[in-house]
Coordinates of C-alpha atoms and ligand atoms in Angstrom, one line a residue:
K906 CA 13.2 -32.4 -8.0
A907 CA 14.0 -28.8 -7.2
A908 CA 12.8 -27.6 -10.6
A909 CA 9.6 -29.5 -10.3
Y910 CA 9.0 -28.0 -6.9
L911 CA 9.6 -24.5 -8.2
L912 CA 7.2 -25.1 -11.1
L913 CA 4.5 -26.4 -8.8
Y914 CA 5.1 -23.4 -6.6
M915 CA 4.9 -20.9 -9.4
A916 CA 1.7 -22.5 -10.7
L917 CA 0.0 -21.9 -7.3
D918 CA -1.0 -18.6 -5.7
T919 CA 2.1 -17.4 -4.0
G920 CA 0.1 -15.4 -1.5
H921 CA -1.1 -18.5 0.2
L922 CA 1.9 -20.8 0.0
Q923 CA 5.2 -20.9 1.8
P924 CA 8.1 -20.6 -0.7
P925 CA 10.2 -23.8 -0.8
P926 CA 13.3 -23.5 1.6
F927 CA 15.9 -23.2 -1.2
R928 CA 14.0 -20.3 -2.7
V929 CA 13.8 -18.5 0.6
Q930 CA 17.5 -18.9 1.1
K931 CA 18.2 -17.5 -2.3
L932 CA 15.9 -14.5 -1.7
E933 CA 17.4 -13.8 1.7
K934 CA 20.9 -13.6 0.3
A935 CA 19.8 -11.5 -2.7
L936 CA 17.7 -9.2 -0.5
E937 CA 20.6 -8.2 1.7
A938 CA 22.3 -6.5 -1.2
A939 CA 19.1 -5.3 -3.0
I940 CA 18.9 -1.8 -1.6
K941 CA 22.6 -1.1 -1.7
N942 CA 22.6 -2.1 -5.4
G943 CA 19.7 0.0 -6.3
Q944 CA 17.4 -2.9 -7.2
M945 CA 14.4 -1.5 -5.4
H946 CA 12.0 1.1 -6.8
L947 CA 8.6 2.4 -6.0
A948 CA 5.4 2.1 -7.9
F949 CA 2.4 4.4 -7.4
Q950 CA -1.1 3.1 -8.1
P951 CA -3.7 5.9 -8.5
V952 CA -6.8 5.9 -6.2
M953 CA -9.9 7.6 -7.7
N954 CA -12.8 9.4 -6.1
L955 CA -16.0 7.7 -7.2
A956 CA -18.1 10.9 -6.7
D957 CA -16.3 13.1 -9.2
G958 CA -13.9 10.7 -11.0
R959 CA -10.9 12.7 -9.8
L960 CA -7.6 11.5 -8.5
S961 CA -7.8 11.1 -4.7
G962 CA -4.3 9.7 -4.1
A963 CA -2.1 6.8 -4.7
E964 CA -0.8 3.7 -3.0
V965 CA 2.9 3.3 -2.8
L966 CA 4.1 -0.2 -3.6
V967 CA 7.6 -1.5 -3.5
R968 CA 9.2 -3.3 -6.4
W969 CA 12.3 -5.4 -6.6
T970 CA 14.1 -6.5 -9.8
H971 CA 17.0 -8.8 -9.3
P972 CA 19.4 -9.3 -12.3
K973 CA 19.1 -13.1 -12.1
L974 CA 15.9 -13.8 -10.2
G975 CA 13.9 -11.2 -12.2
T976 CA 11.0 -9.4 -10.7
V977 CA 10.0 -10.7 -7.3
G978 CA 6.7 -9.5 -5.9
P979 CA 6.3 -8.0 -2.5
A980 CA 3.8 -10.6 -1.5
E981 CA 6.7 -13.1 -1.7
F982 CA 9.8 -11.1 -0.5
I983 CA 8.3 -9.1 2.3
P984 CA 7.5 -12.2 4.5
V985 CA 11.1 -13.3 3.8
A986 CA 12.5 -9.9 4.7
E987 CA 10.4 -9.9 7.9
K988 CA 11.6 -13.3 8.9
Y989 CA 15.3 -12.5 8.4
G990 CA 15.3 -9.1 10.0
L991 CA 15.7 -7.2 6.7
M992 CA 12.4 -5.4 6.9
P993 CA 13.4 -2.4 9.0
E994 CA 15.9 -1.4 6.3
I995 CA 13.5 -2.0 3.4
G996 CA 10.7 -0.2 5.2
E997 CA 12.9 2.8 6.0
W998 CA 14.0 3.0 2.4
V999 CA 10.3 2.9 1.2
L1000 CA 9.2 5.6 3.6
K1001 CA 12.2 7.9 2.9
T1002 CA 12.1 7.5 -0.9
A1003 CA 8.3 8.0 -0.9
I1004 CA 8.4 11.1 1.2
A1005 CA 11.3 12.6 -0.9
Q1006 CA 9.4 11.9 -4.1
I1007 CA 6.0 13.2 -2.9
S1008 CA 7.7 16.3 -1.6
L1009 CA 9.3 16.9 -5.1
W1010 CA 5.9 16.4 -6.7
V1011 CA 4.3 18.9 -4.3
R1012 CA 6.8 21.5 -5.4
Q1013 CA 6.0 20.6 -9.0
G1014 CA 2.3 21.4 -8.6
L1015 CA 0.6 18.3 -7.2
P1016 CA -2.9 19.2 -6.0
P1017 CA -3.1 19.6 -2.1
D1018 CA -5.9 17.1 -1.7
V1019 CA -3.9 14.1 -3.1
C1020 CA -2.8 11.7 -0.4
F1021 CA -0.2 8.9 -0.8
S1022 CA -0.4 5.8 1.4
V1023 CA 2.6 3.7 2.4
N1024 CA 2.2 0.1 3.6
L1025 CA 3.7 -0.7 7.0
S1026 CA 4.7 -4.2 7.9
L1027 CA 4.4 -5.6 11.4
V1028 CA 8.0 -5.0 12.3
Q1029 CA 7.8 -1.4 11.2
F1030 CA 4.6 -0.7 13.0
R1031 CA 6.0 -2.1 16.2
Y1032 CA 9.1 0.0 16.0
P1033 CA 8.9 2.2 19.1
L1034 CA 10.3 5.3 17.4
L1035 CA 8.1 5.0 14.3
V1036 CA 6.2 8.2 15.0
E1037 CA 9.4 10.2 15.6
R1038 CA 11.0 8.7 12.5
I1039 CA 8.1 9.8 10.3
Q1040 CA 8.0 13.3 11.9
Y1041 CA 11.7 13.6 11.2
L1042 CA 11.4 12.5 7.6
L1043 CA 8.4 14.9 7.0
K1044 CA 10.4 17.7 8.4
T1045 CA 13.6 16.9 6.6
Y1046 CA 11.8 16.8 3.2
Q1047 CA 9.4 19.7 4.2
L1048 CA 6.3 17.6 3.4
P1049 CA 3.0 18.7 5.0
P1050 CA 1.7 15.6 6.8
H1051 CA -1.7 15.5 5.1
Y1052 CA 0.0 14.3 1.9
L1053 CA 1.0 11.1 3.8
G1054 CA -1.1 8.1 4.7
L1055 CA -0.3 4.8 6.2
E1056 CA -1.8 1.3 5.6
I1057 CA -1.8 -1.5 8.0
T1058 CA -3.7 -4.8 7.9
E1059 CA -6.1 -5.9 10.6
S1060 CA -3.6 -8.5 11.7
V1061 CA -0.9 -6.0 12.2
A1062 CA -3.2 -3.7 14.1
M1063 CA -4.4 -6.7 16.3
H1064 CA -0.9 -8.0 17.1
N1065 CA -0.8 -5.7 20.1
A1066 CA -4.0 -3.9 19.9
Q1067 CA -3.5 -1.6 23.0
T1068 CA -0.2 -0.3 21.6
A1069 CA -1.6 -0.1 18.1
I1070 CA -4.5 2.1 19.3
Q1071 CA -2.0 4.5 20.9
T1072 CA 0.3 4.6 17.9
L1073 CA -2.6 5.1 15.5
R1074 CA -4.0 7.9 17.6
T1075 CA -0.6 9.7 17.8
L1076 CA -0.1 9.4 14.0
R1077 CA -3.6 10.8 13.4
E1078 CA -2.9 13.7 15.7
Q1079 CA 0.0 14.5 13.5
G1080 CA -2.4 14.8 10.5
I1081 CA -1.4 11.5 8.9
A1082 CA -4.3 9.5 7.3
L1083 CA -4.7 5.8 8.3
S1084 CA -6.2 2.9 6.3
I1085 CA -7.0 -0.6 7.5
D1086 CA -5.8 -2.7 4.5
D1087 CA -7.4 -5.9 3.1
F1088 CA -10.4 -5.3 5.4
G1089 CA -12.6 -8.2 6.0
T1090 CA -9.9 -10.9 5.6
G1091 CA -7.9 -10.4 8.9
H1092 CA -8.6 -10.7 12.6
A1093 CA -9.9 -7.3 13.7
S1094 CA -12.9 -7.5 16.0
L1095 CA -15.5 -4.8 15.7
S1096 CA -14.8 -3.7 19.3
H1097 CA -11.2 -2.9 18.2
L1098 CA -12.2 -1.3 14.9
K1099 CA -14.2 1.2 17.0
L1100 CA -11.0 2.2 18.8
F1101 CA -8.5 2.2 15.9
D1102 CA -9.9 5.5 14.7
A1103 CA -8.8 4.9 11.1
N1104 CA -9.8 7.2 8.2
T1105 CA -10.4 4.5 5.6
L1106 CA -11.3 0.9 5.3
K1107 CA -9.8 -0.7 2.2
I1108 CA -12.2 -3.4 1.0
D1109 CA -10.2 -6.4 0.1
Q1110 CA -10.2 -7.4 -3.6
S1111 CA -11.5 -10.9 -2.8
F1112 CA -14.9 -9.2 -2.2
V1113 CA -14.6 -7.1 -5.3
R1114 CA -13.6 -9.9 -7.7
D1115 CA -17.0 -11.6 -8.0
L1116 CA -19.1 -8.6 -7.1
T1117 CA -21.2 -8.7 -10.2
H1118 CA -22.3 -12.3 -9.9
D1119 CA -22.1 -13.1 -6.2
S1120 CA -24.9 -11.5 -4.2
R1121 CA -23.1 -12.5 -1.0
D1122 CA -20.1 -10.4 -1.9
R1123 CA -22.5 -7.5 -2.7
A1124 CA -24.1 -7.9 0.8
I1125 CA -20.6 -7.9 2.4
V1126 CA -19.5 -4.8 0.6
Q1127 CA -22.7 -3.0 1.3
A1128 CA -22.4 -3.9 5.0
I1129 CA -18.7 -2.7 5.2
V1130 CA -19.7 0.6 3.5
H1131 CA -22.6 1.2 5.8
M1132 CA -20.6 0.4 8.9
A1133 CA -17.6 2.6 7.8
H1134 CA -19.9 5.6 7.1
A1135 CA -21.7 5.1 10.4
L1136 CA -18.3 5.1 12.2
G1137 CA -17.1 8.2 10.3
M1138 CA -14.8 6.4 7.9
R1139 CA -14.4 6.2 4.1
T1140 CA -14.1 3.1 2.0
T1141 CA -11.7 2.3 -0.9
A1142 CA -12.4 -0.8 -3.0
E1143 CA -9.3 -2.7 -4.1
G1144 CA -8.8 -4.6 -7.3
V1145 CA -11.4 -2.9 -9.4
E1146 CA -10.9 -4.3 -12.9
T1147 CA -14.2 -3.8 -14.8
S1148 CA -16.7 -1.0 -15.5
A1149 CA -19.5 -3.4 -14.2
Q1150 CA -17.7 -3.6 -10.8
L1151 CA -17.2 0.2 -10.8
D1152 CA -20.9 0.8 -11.4
L1153 CA -21.9 -1.6 -8.6
L1154 CA -19.5 0.0 -6.2
K1155 CA -20.9 3.4 -7.0
T1156 CA -24.5 2.1 -6.3
L1157 CA -23.3 0.5 -3.1
G1158 CA -22.0 3.9 -1.9
C1159 CA -18.2 3.1 -1.9
D1160 CA -16.1 6.3 -1.8
R1161 CA -13.0 5.4 -3.7
V1162 CA -11.6 2.8 -6.1
Q1163 CA -8.2 1.4 -6.9
G1164 CA -7.5 -1.2 -9.6
Y1165 CA -6.4 -2.0 -13.1
Y1166 CA -9.6 -0.6 -14.5
F1167 CA -8.2 2.9 -13.9
S1168 CA -4.5 2.2 -13.7
R1169 CA -1.9 -0.4 -12.8
P1170 CA 0.8 0.6 -10.4
L1171 CA 2.9 3.2 -12.3
N1172 CA 6.6 4.1 -12.2
T1173 CA 7.6 7.7 -11.4
E1174 CA 7.4 9.1 -14.9
E1175 CA 4.1 7.4 -15.7
F1176 CA 2.6 8.7 -12.5
E1177 CA 3.8 12.2 -13.3
A1178 CA 2.1 12.0 -16.7
F1179 CA -1.1 10.8 -14.9
S1180 CA -1.2 13.3 -12.1
L1181 CA 0.9 16.4 -12.6
P1182 CA -0.1 19.5 -14.6
P1183 CA 1.8 19.5 -17.9
R1184 CA 5.2 21.0 -17.7
R1185 CA 5.7 24.4 -19.3
P1186 CA 8.1 24.1 -22.3
Q1187 CA 11.6 25.0 -21.2
P1188 CA 13.0 28.1 -22.9
L1189 CA 15.8 27.2 -25.3
S1190 CA 19.2 28.1 -23.9
V1191 CA 21.4 29.3 -26.6
Ligands
C2E1691 P1 -1.9 -4.5 -0.8 O1 -1.4 -3.4 0.1 O2 -3.3 -5.0 -0.6 O3 -1.7 -3.9 -2.3 C1 -2.6 -4.1 -3.3 C2 -2.1 -5.1 -4.3 O4 -3.1 -5.4 -5.3 C3 -0.8 -4.7 -5.1 O5 0.0 -5.9 -5.3 C4 -1.4 -4.2 -6.4 O6 -0.5 -4.3 -7.4 C5 -2.5 -5.2 -6.6 N1 -3.6 -4.7 -7.4 C6 -3.9 -3.5 -7.6 N2 -5.0 -3.4 -8.5 C7 -5.3 -4.6 -8.8 C8 -6.3 -5.2 -9.7 O7 -7.1 -4.5 -10.3 N3 -6.3 -6.5 -9.8 C9 -5.4 -7.3 -9.2 N4 -5.5 -8.6 -9.3 N5 -4.5 -6.8 -8.3 C10 -4.4 -5.5 -8.2 P2 1.5 -5.9 -5.0 O8 2.1 -4.6 -5.4 O9 2.1 -7.2 -5.6 O10 1.6 -5.9 -3.4 C11 1.2 -7.0 -2.7 C12 1.2 -6.8 -1.2 O11 2.6 -6.6 -0.7 C13 0.5 -5.5 -0.8 O12 -0.9 -5.7 -0.8 C14 1.1 -5.2 0.5 O13 0.5 -5.9 1.5 C15 2.5 -5.6 0.3 N6 3.4 -4.5 0.0 C16 3.6 -3.9 -1.2 N7 4.5 -2.8 -1.0 C17 4.9 -2.8 0.3 C18 5.7 -2.0 1.1 O14 6.4 -1.0 0.6 N8 5.8 -2.2 2.4 C19 5.1 -3.3 3.0 N9 5.3 -3.5 4.3 N10 4.3 -4.1 2.3 C20 4.1 -3.8 0.9
MG1692 MG1 -2.0 -1.7 0.9
MG1693 MG1 -4.8 -4.0 0.2
MG1694 MG1 -4.9 -6.7 -0.8

């Protein structure tokens, strides 16, 4: 029965289904040891400027490979981590590892206009010392704040909107860029959007998927782009997979794109090959 349940579960879209209880239990136990045992790593997915086709930045995405369970996607394990109080530790690891890595890349010649965005979960965003913690990490790793961006979903921002507005304002004053993630699928009201003061709206991939053959999606994307620009924000389209989608997004005035068409999320070495100037050959030491 358990095997049948698991098969059914795997056949369906994990993003919209609760994992079965035995799976959650297994994940929780395994997650507790994951960081300590070095099972987490980061992936970096390039974000491209539509105007000039250049690299604009990257989204930092956490990856987990367990020796027995295999690769478990963040859409599955992050809700489990949140539920069992493991998210502060994972979130801290992501932030610290990302900042250390970006700082290294800056010293290796990363262009100054490239910005990396890190996803924040609800628990992380509500942590009262979040701003201080980020400041501390930036200082420790000597990373100028404009290299760092943060992403939160509408639902996270709306959880306690008054506090969120304050936190977002403070972060922006530090020079950190802010994106509203999966825009159009959550619960933000336009009256709050006005106050969030974000730099970027990330257009959810559900609007991009059928863009070429669904005029309603085109209308929605067009409206999001117009509104964002009128409010002084940029737009990034998520999940761009084809040149037809890319052409349409360009026509609709979208600023940036992210998706498999340009690149999948890359590991450290792959991202270096994608973004850093070629290394000078090392002189031979005799
Ligand atoms: P997200 O922030 O909306 O991230 C974009 C997701 O879309 C990523 O899935 C990415 O791999 C995927 N994607 C990118 N391009 C394409 C494409 O062209 N087609 C399709 N079909 N998918 C594409 P991923 O890495 O599985 O992450 C899923 C979600 O998990 C993220 O959605 C984010 O909400 C969360 N997440 C990932 N890393 C972290 C993290 O470090 N901290 C927190 N709190 N959440 C994270
Ligand atoms: Mg994101
Ligand atoms: Mg997103
Ligand atoms: Mg998304």
